[in-house]
Coordinates of C-alpha atoms and ligand atoms in Angstrom, one line a residue:
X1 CA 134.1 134.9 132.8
X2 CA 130.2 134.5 132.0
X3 CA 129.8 131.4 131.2
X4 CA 127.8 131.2 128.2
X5 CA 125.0 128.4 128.3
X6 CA 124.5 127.3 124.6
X7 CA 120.6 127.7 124.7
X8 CA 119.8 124.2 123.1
X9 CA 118.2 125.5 119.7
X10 CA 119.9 128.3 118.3
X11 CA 118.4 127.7 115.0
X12 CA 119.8 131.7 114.4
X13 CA 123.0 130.5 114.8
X14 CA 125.0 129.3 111.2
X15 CA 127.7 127.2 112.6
X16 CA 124.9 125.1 114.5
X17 CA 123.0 125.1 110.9
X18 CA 125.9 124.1 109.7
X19 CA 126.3 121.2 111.8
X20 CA 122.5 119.8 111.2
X21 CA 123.6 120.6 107.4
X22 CA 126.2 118.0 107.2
X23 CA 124.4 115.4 109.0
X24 CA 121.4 116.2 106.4
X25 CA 123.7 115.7 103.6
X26 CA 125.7 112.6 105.7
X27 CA 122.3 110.6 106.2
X28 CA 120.5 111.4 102.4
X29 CA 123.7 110.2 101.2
X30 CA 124.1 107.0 103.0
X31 CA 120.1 106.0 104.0
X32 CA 118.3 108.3 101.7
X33 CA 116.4 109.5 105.2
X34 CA 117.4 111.8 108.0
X35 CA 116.1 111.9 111.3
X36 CA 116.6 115.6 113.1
X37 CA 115.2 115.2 116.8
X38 CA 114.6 118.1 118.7
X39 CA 114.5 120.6 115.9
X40 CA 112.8 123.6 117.3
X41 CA 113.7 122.9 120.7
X42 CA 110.1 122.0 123.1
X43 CA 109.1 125.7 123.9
X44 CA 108.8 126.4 120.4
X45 CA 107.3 122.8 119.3
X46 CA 104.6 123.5 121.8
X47 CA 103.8 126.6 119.9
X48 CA 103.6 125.0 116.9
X49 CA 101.5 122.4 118.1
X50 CA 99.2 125.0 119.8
X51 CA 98.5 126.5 116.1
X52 CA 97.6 123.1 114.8
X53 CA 95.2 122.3 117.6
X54 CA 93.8 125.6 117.5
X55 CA 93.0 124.7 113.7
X56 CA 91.5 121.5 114.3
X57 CA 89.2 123.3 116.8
X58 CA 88.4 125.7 114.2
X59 CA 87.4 123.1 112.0
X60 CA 89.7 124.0 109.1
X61 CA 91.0 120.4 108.2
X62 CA 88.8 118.5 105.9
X63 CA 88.7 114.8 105.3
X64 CA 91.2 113.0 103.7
X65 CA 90.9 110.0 102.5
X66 CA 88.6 107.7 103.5
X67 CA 89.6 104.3 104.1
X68 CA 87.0 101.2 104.8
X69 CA 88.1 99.9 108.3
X70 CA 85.4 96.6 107.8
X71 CA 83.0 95.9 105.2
X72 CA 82.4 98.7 102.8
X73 CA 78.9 100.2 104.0
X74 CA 78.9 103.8 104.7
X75 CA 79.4 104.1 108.3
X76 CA 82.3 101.3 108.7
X77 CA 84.2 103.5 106.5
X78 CA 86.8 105.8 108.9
X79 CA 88.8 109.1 107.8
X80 CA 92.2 108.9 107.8
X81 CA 94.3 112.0 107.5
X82 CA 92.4 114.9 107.5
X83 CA 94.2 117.7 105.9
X84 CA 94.7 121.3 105.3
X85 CA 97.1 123.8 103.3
X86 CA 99.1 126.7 105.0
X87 CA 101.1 129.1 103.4
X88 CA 102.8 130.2 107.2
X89 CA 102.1 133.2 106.2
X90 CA 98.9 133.8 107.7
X91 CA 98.5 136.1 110.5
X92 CA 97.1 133.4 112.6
X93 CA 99.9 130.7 112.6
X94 CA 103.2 132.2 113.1
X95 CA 104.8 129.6 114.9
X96 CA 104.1 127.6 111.8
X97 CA 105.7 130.1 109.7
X98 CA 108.8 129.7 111.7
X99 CA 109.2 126.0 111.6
X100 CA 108.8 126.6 107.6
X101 CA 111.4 128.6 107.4
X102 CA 113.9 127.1 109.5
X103 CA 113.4 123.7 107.2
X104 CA 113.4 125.7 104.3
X105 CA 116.9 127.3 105.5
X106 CA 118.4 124.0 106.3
X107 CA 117.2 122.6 102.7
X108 CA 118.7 125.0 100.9
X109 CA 122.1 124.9 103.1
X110 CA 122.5 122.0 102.7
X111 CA 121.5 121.7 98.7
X112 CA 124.1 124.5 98.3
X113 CA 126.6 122.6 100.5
X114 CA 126.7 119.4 99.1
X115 CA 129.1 119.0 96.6
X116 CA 129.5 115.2 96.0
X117 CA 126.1 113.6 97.0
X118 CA 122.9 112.8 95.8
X119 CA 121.4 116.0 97.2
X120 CA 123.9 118.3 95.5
X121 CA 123.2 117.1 92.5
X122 CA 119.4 118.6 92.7
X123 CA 118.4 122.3 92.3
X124 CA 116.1 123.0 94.7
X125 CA 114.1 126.0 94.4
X126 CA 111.2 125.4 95.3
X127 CA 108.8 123.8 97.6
X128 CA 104.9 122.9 98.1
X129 CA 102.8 125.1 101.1
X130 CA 103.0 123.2 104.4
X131 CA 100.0 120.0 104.6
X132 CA 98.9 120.2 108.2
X133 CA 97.6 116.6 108.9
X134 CA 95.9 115.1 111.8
X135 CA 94.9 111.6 112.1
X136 CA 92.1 110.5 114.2
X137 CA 93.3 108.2 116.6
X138 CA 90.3 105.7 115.4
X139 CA 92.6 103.1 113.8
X140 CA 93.1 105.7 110.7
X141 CA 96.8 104.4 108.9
X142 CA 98.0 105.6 105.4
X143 CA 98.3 102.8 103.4
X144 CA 101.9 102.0 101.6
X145 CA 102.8 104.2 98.8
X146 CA 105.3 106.2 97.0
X147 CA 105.1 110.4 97.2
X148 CA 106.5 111.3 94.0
X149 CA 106.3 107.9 91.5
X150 CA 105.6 109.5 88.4
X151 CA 108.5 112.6 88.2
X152 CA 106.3 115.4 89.3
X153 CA 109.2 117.6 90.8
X154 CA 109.2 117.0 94.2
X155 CA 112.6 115.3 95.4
X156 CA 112.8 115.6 99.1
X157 CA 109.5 115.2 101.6
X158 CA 110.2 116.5 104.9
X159 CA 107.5 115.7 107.9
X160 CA 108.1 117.7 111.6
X161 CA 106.0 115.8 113.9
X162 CA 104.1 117.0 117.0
X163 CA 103.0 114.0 119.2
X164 CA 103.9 115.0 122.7
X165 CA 104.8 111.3 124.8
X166 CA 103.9 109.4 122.0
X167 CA 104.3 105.4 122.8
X168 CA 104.2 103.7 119.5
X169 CA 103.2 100.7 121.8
X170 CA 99.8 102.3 122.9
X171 CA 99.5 104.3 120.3
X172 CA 100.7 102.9 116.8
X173 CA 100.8 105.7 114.3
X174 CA 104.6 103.9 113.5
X175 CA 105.6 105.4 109.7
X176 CA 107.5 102.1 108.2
X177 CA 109.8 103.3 105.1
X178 CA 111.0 100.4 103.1
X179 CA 114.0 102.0 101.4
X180 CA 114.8 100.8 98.0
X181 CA 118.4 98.9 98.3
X182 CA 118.2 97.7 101.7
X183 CA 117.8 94.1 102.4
X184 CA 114.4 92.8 101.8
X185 CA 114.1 92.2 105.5
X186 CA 115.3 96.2 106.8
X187 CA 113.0 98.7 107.3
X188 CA 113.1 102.3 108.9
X189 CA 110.5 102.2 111.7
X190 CA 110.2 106.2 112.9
X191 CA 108.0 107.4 115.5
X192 CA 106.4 110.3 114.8
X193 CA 107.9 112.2 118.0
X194 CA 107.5 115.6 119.3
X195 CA 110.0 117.8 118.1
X196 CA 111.1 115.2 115.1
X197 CA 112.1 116.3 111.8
X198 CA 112.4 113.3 109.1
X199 CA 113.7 114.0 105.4
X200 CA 113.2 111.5 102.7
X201 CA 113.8 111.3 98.9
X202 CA 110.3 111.6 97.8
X203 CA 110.3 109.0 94.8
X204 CA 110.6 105.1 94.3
X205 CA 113.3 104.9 96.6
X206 CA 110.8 105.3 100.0
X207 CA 107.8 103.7 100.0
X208 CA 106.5 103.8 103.1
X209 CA 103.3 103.3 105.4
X210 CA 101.7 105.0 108.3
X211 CA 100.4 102.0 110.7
X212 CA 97.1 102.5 112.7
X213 CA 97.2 104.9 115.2
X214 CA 95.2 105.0 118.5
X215 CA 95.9 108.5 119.5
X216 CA 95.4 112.0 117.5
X217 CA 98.4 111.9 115.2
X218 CA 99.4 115.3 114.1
X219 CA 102.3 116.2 111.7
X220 CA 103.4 119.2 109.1
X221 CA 104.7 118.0 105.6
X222 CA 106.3 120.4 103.2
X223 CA 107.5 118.5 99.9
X224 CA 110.7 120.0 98.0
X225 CA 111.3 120.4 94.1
X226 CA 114.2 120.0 91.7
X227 CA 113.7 123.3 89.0
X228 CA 114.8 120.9 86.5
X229 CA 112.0 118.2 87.5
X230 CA 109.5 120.3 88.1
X231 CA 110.5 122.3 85.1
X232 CA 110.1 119.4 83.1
X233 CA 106.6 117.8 84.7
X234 CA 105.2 121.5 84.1
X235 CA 105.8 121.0 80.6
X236 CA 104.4 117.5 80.5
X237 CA 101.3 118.5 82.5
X238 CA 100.6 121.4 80.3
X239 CA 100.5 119.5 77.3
X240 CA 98.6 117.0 78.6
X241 CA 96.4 119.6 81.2
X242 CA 96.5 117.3 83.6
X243 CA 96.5 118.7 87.2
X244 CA 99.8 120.1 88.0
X245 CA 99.0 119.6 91.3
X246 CA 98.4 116.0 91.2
X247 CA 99.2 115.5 95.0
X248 CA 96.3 117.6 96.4
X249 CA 93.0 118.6 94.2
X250 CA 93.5 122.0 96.3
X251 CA 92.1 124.2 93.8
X252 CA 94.2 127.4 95.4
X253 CA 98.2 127.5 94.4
X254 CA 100.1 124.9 96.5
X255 CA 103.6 125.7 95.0
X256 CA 106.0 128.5 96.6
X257 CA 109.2 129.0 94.7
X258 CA 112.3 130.9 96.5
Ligands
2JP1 O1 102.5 111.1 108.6 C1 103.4 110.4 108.1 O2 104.3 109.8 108.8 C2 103.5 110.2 106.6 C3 102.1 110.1 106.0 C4 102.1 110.2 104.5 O3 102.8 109.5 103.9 N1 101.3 111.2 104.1 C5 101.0 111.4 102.7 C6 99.9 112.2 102.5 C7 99.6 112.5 101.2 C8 98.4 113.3 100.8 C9 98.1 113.5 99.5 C10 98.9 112.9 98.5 C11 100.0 112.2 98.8 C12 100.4 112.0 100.1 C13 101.5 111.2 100.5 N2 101.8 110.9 101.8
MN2 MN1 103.6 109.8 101.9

């Protein structure tokens, strides 16, 4: 009989979803993080990668923030993640769209799934466009903060990394969670590998850092909501008019909802 070789990433296939699902729910339950190596599988990855480099050639990221590496005069100061919005629906950046909506089909699995935990519990329907980052390899870092600490909607954060043989000993770039509840002295070190997909609970519970890195440091975040949160921080914002958007002054829409 033909024997069938699974092909490594059948992201098509449900009971393989499936699978990642219950880790996804497992993990978020127990850590409040989830690690997902080799999510698209390298071929694809590549592709990915190939539309963010592509990008950066274009020119399409602008600055991020800018963080004083010495004193504070003008030209000590060094960008740190430079940034940019994609829907994944552009023409341009398919490969992108793909990864998009294989994480948003594993999400919403695995919301629907979960009958018990933490991540059951939310009602996710919704999610932010995808923030393409890059991070000069110049010593830029992120320094340590919370995504979501003032109940803006967004519940889950979810960053696919692209680094191809990164060495976090060469190359730093190391994103440090300190998860609320573990011992003082326990941290999550990740490395922002190729092919990694890492969830987190977006609020209080992770803050977390991105140390220096040496090397380009690329990476796609897309951040969840929970209709009643963001429900509920609409309403909030309205009154008040401050920007519903308070993550990114991106004056176009950055919210997608199923
Ligand atoms: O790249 C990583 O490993 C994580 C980096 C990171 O935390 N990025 C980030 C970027 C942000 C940009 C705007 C507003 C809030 C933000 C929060 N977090
Ligand atoms: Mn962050």
């Amino acid at each position: 009989p033909e024997i069938s070789l699974n092909p490594p990433h059948n992201l098509e296939d449900n009971e393989y979803i499936e699978e990642m699902c219950s880790n996804v729910i497992q993990d978020m339950g127990n850590y409040g993080l989830c690690v997902l190596d080799n999510f698209l599988g390298s071929e694809r990855g590549k592709n990915v990668l190939a539309e963010v480099l592509t990008m950066e050639h274009q020119g399409v990221f602008r600055d991020g923030q800018l963080v004083s590496s010495k004193g504070n005069n003008e030209d000590s100061k060094i960008r740190s993640d430079q940034i940019c919005w994609v829907h994944g629906k552009e023409p341009n950046c398919p490969n992108i769209g793909y990864l998009i909506s294989k994480v948003d089909s594993v999400i919403m699995r695995a919301n629907k799934m979960d009958k018990i935990g933490q991540l059951g519990r939310y009602n996710i329907n919704g999610r932010t466009k995808a923030m393409v980052a890059c991070y000069p390899g110049l010593g830029s870092h992120y320094v340590k903060h919370v995504d979501n600490p003032n109940r803006d909607g967004r519940c889950i954060t979810a960053i696919y990394y692209l680094n191809l043989n990164w060495n976090v000993q060469r190359s730093g770039g190391l994103l440090r969670i300190f998860p609320e509840g573990w011992r003082e002295d326990k941290v999550a070190d990740i490395e922002p590998l190729f092919d990694r997909l890492l969830f987190f609970w977006s609020d209080r519970r992770n803050p977390h850092e991105v140390q220096p890195a040496y090397n380009t440091r690329y990476a796609i975040t897309l951040w969840y909501f929970d209709a009643m949160e963001r429900e509920e921080a609409l309403r909030k914002y309205e009154r008040e008019n401050f920007l519903v958007t308070p993550w990114s002054n991106d004056r176009n829409k950055t919210t997608v909802l199923w």
